[in-house]
Short mmCIF file of C-alpha atoms in Angstrom, two decimals:
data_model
loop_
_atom_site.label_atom_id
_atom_site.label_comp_id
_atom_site.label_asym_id
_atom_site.label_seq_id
_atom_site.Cartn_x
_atom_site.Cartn_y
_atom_site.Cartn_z
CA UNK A 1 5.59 -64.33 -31.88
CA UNK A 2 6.22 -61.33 -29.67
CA UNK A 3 3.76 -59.47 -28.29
CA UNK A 4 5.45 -55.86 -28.81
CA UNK A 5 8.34 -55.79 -31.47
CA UNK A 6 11.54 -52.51 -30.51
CA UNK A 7 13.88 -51.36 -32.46
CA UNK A 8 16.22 -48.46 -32.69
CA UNK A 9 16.39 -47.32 -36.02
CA UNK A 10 19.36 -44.27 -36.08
CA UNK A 11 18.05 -42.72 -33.22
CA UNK A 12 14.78 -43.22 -33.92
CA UNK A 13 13.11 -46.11 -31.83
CA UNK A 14 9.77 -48.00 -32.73
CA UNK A 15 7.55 -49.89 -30.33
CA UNK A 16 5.18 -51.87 -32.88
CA UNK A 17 2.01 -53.61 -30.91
CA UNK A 18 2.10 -57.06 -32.87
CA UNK A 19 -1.02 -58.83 -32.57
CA UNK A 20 -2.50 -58.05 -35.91
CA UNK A 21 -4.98 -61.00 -36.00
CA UNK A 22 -7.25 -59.10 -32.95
CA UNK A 23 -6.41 -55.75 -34.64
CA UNK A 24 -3.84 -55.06 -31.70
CA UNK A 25 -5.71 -55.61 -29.08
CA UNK A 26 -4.85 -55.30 -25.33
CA UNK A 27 -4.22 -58.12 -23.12
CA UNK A 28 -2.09 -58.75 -19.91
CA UNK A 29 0.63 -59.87 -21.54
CA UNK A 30 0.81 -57.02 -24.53
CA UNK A 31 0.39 -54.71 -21.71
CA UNK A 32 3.84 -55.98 -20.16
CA UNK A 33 5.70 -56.17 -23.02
CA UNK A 34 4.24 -52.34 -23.60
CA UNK A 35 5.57 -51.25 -20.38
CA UNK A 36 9.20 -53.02 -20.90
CA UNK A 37 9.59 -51.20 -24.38
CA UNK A 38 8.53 -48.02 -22.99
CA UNK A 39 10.91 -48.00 -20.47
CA UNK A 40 13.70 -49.36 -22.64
CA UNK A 41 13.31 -46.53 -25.12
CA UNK A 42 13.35 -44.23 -21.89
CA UNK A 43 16.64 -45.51 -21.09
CA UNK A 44 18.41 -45.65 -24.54
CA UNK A 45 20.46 -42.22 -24.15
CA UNK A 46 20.43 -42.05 -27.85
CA UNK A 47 16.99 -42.28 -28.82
CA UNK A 48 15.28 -38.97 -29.92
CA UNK A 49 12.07 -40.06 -30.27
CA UNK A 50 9.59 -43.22 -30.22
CA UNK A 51 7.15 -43.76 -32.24
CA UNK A 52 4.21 -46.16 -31.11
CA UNK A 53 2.08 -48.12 -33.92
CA UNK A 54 0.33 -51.04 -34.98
CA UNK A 55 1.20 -54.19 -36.99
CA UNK A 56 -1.42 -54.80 -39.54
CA UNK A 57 -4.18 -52.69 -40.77
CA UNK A 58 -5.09 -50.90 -37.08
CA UNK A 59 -3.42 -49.07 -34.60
CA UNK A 60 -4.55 -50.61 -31.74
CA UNK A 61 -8.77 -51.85 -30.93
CA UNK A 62 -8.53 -51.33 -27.27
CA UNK A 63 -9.10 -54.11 -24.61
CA UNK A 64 -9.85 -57.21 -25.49
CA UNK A 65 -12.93 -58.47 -24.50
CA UNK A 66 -12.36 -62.33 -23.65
CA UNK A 67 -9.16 -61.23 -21.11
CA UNK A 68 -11.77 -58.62 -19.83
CA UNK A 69 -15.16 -61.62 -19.95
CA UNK A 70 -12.01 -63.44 -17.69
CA UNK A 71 -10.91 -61.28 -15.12
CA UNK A 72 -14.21 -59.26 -14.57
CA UNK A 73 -15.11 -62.69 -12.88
CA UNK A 74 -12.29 -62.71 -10.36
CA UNK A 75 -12.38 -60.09 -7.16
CA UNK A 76 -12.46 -56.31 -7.26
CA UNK A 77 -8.77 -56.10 -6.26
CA UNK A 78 -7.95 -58.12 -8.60
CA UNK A 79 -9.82 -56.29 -11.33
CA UNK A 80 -8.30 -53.08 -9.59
CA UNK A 81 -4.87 -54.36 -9.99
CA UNK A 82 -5.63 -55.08 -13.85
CA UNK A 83 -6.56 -51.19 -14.45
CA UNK A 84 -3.84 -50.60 -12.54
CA UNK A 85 -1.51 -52.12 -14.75
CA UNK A 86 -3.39 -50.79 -17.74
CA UNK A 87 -2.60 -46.89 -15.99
CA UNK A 88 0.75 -47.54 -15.75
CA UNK A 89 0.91 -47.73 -19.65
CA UNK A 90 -0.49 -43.48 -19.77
CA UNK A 91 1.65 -42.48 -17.25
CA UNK A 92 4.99 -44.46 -18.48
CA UNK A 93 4.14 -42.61 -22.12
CA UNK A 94 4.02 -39.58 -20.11
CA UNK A 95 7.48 -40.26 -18.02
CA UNK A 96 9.39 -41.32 -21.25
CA UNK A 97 12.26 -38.45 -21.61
CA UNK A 98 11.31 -37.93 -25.37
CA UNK A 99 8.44 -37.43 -27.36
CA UNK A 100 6.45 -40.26 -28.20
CA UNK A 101 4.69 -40.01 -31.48
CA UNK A 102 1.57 -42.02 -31.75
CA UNK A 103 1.24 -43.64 -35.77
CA UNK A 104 -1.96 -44.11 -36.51
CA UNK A 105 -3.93 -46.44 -39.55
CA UNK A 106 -6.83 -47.96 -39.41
CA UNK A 107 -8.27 -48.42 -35.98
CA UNK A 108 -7.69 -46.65 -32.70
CA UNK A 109 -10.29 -47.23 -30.61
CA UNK A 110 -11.26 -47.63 -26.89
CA UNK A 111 -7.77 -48.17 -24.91
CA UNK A 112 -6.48 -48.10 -28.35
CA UNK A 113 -7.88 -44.60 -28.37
CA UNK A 114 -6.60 -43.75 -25.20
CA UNK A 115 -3.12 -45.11 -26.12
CA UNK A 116 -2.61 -42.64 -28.98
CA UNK A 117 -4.10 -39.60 -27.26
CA UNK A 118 -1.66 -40.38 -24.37
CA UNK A 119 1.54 -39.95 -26.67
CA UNK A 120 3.12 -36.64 -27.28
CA UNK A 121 2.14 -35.88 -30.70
CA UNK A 122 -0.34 -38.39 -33.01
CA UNK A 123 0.26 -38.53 -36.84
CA UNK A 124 -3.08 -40.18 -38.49
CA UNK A 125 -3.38 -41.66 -41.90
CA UNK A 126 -6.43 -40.76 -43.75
CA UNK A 127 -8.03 -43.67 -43.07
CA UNK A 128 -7.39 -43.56 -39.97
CA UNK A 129 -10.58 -43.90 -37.42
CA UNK A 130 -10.47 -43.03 -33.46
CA UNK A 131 -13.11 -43.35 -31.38
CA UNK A 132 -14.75 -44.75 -27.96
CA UNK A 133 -17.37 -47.27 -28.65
CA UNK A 134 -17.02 -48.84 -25.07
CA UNK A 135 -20.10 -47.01 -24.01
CA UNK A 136 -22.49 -49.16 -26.15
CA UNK A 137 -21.68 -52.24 -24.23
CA UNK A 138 -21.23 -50.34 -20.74
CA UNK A 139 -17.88 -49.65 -20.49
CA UNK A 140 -16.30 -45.93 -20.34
CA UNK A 141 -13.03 -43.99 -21.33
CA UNK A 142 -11.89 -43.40 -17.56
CA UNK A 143 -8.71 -43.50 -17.52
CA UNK A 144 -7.88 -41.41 -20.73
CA UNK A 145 -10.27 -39.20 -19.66
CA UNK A 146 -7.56 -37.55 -17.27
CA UNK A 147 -5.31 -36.82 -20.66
CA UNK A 148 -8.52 -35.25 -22.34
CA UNK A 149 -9.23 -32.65 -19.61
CA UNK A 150 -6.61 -30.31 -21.20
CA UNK A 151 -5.44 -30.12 -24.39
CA UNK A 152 -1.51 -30.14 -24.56
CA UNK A 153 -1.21 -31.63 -28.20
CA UNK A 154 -0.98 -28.27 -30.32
CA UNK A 155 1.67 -26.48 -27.47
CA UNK A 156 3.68 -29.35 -27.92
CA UNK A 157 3.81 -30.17 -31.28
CA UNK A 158 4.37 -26.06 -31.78
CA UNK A 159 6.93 -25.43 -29.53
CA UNK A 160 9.51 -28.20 -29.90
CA UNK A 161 9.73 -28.29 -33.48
CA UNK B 1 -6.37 -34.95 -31.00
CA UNK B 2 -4.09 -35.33 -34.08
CA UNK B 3 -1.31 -33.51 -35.01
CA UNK B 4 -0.56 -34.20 -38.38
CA UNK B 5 -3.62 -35.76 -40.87
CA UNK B 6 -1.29 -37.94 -44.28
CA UNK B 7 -2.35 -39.87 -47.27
CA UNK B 8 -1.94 -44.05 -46.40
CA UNK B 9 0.19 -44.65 -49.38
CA UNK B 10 2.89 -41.62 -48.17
CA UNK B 11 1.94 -42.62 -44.36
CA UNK B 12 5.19 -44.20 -43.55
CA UNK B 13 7.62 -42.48 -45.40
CA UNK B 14 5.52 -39.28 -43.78
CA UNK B 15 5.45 -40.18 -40.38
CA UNK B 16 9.67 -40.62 -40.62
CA UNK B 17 10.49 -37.77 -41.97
CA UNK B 18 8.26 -35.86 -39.39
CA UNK B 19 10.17 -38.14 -36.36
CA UNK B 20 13.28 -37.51 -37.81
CA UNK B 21 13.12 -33.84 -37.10
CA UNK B 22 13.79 -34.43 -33.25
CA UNK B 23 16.88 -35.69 -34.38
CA UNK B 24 17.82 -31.90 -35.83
CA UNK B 25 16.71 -30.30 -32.32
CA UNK B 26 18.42 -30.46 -28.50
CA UNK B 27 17.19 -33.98 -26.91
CA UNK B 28 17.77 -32.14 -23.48
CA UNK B 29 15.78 -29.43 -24.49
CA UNK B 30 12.82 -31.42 -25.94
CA UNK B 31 12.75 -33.16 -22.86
CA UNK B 32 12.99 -30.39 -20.99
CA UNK B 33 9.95 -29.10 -22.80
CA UNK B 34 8.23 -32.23 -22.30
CA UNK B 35 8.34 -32.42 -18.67
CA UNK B 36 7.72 -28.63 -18.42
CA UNK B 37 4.47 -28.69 -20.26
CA UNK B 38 3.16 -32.05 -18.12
CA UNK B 39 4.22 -30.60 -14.90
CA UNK B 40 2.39 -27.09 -15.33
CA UNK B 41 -0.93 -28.66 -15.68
CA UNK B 42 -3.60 -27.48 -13.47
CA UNK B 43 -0.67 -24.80 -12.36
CA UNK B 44 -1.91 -21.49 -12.30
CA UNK B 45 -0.20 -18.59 -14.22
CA UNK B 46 2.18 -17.72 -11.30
CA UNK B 47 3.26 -20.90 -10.41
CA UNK B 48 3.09 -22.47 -14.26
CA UNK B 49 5.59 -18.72 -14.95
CA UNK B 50 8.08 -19.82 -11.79
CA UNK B 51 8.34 -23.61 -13.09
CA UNK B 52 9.11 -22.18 -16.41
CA UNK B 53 11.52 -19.66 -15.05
CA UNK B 54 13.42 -22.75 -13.41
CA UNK B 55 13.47 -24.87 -16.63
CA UNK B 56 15.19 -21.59 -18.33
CA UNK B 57 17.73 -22.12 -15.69
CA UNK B 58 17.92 -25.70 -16.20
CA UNK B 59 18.30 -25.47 -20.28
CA UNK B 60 20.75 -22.84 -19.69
CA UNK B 61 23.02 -25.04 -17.80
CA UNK B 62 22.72 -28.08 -19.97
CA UNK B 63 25.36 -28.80 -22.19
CA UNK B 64 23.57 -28.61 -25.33
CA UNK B 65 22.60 -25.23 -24.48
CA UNK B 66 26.29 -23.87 -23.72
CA UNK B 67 27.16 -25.69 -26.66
CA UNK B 68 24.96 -24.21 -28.16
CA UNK B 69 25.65 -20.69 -27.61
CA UNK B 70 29.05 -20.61 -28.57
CA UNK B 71 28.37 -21.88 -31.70
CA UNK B 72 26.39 -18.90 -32.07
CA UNK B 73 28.79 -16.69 -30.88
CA UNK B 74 31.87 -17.81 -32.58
CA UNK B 75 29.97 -18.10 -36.03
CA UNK B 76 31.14 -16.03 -38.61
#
């Protein structure tokens, strides 16, 4: 099964995180497939916009743990080069010519968090819950906390539509 | 953080009709818009005013925008 479904539906493409049975959660090799989607839509001269969602019930429940247990046992460069990779992700959302619309039901939370505040624009269903729990267990937000310093979300949503 | 708040059952069906609007707007200018707004952060107001003034020159020599203008001009 892949690990990140596209398609191009009339203009309209759709990056779908597809690991429903760990509520969409981020590994090394969903973050790969993320990245070769991403840039894909970016390339598609006839995409106007890309929305990014979840298969399943959640959006997206940040890292997983037992690829994180893994690697926080090999060296810091290593580890490094892991949030590296992870990084790339917010700034390819960033790069990507058109908007990228974040889709959000059920769970967004942690990285998955951080992935939806990083699109464009976010559309939530009701149910929909966001949050950071990484702090209970000792973990923290870093990275998305660069997107979080300034609030973009209502200028953009306001003035291209 | 969010944009838009919709009911699940109407999610879907919500969320494409709201994506489909880019399709009704310039994609040059969107993107346009999209880099503008990234690349003024942490600008102050004279610099964040002169990158603006240089996407206005940009959009106005896109094609959509020219395009664009003589439609308006030559409507009736």
């Amino acid at each position: 099964m892949e690990s990140v479904l596209y398609e191009v539906d009339d203009a309209i493409a759709r990056i779908t995180l597809n690991r429903p049975e760990r509520r969409n959660a981020l590994n090394a090799e969903i973050i790969a497939a993320l990245k070769v989607a991403l840039r894909r839509a970016d390339h598609d001269q006839d995409v106007r916009a890309v929305i990014l969602t979840g298969a399943g019930s959640d959006f997206c429940s940040g890292a997983d743990l037992q690829a994180l247990q893994q690697i926080s046992t090999a060296s810091v460069s290593e580890n490094l080069e892991d949030a590296h990779s992870l990084m790339e992700i917010f700034t390819l959302i960033r790069q990507v010519r058109v908007p990228m619309v974040a889709a959000v039901r059920g769970r967004a939370l942690a990285g998955g968090c951080g992935l939806a505040t990083a699109c464009d624009l976010v559309l939530a269903a009701r149910s929909a819950r966001f949050g950071y729990p990484e702090v209970k267990i000792g973990f923290v937000p870093a990275m998305v906390t660069a997107i979080l310093r300034r609030n973009r979300r209502v200028g953009f949503g306001q003035s291209s539509l | 953080m969010v944009n838009r708040v919709f009911d699940d059952q109407a999610f879907a069906d919500e969320v494409e009709t709201f994506v489909r609007r880019f399709q009704k707007v310039s994609r040059s200018a969107v993107s346009l818009l999209k880099r503008l707004l990234y690349q003024i952060d942490g600008m102050d107001f004279e610099d964040a005013m002169q990158c603006g003034s240089d996407t206005n020159v940009i959009a106005r020599l896109s094609e959509d925008c020219q395009k664009g203008i003589e439609r308006f001009l030559t409507k009736d």
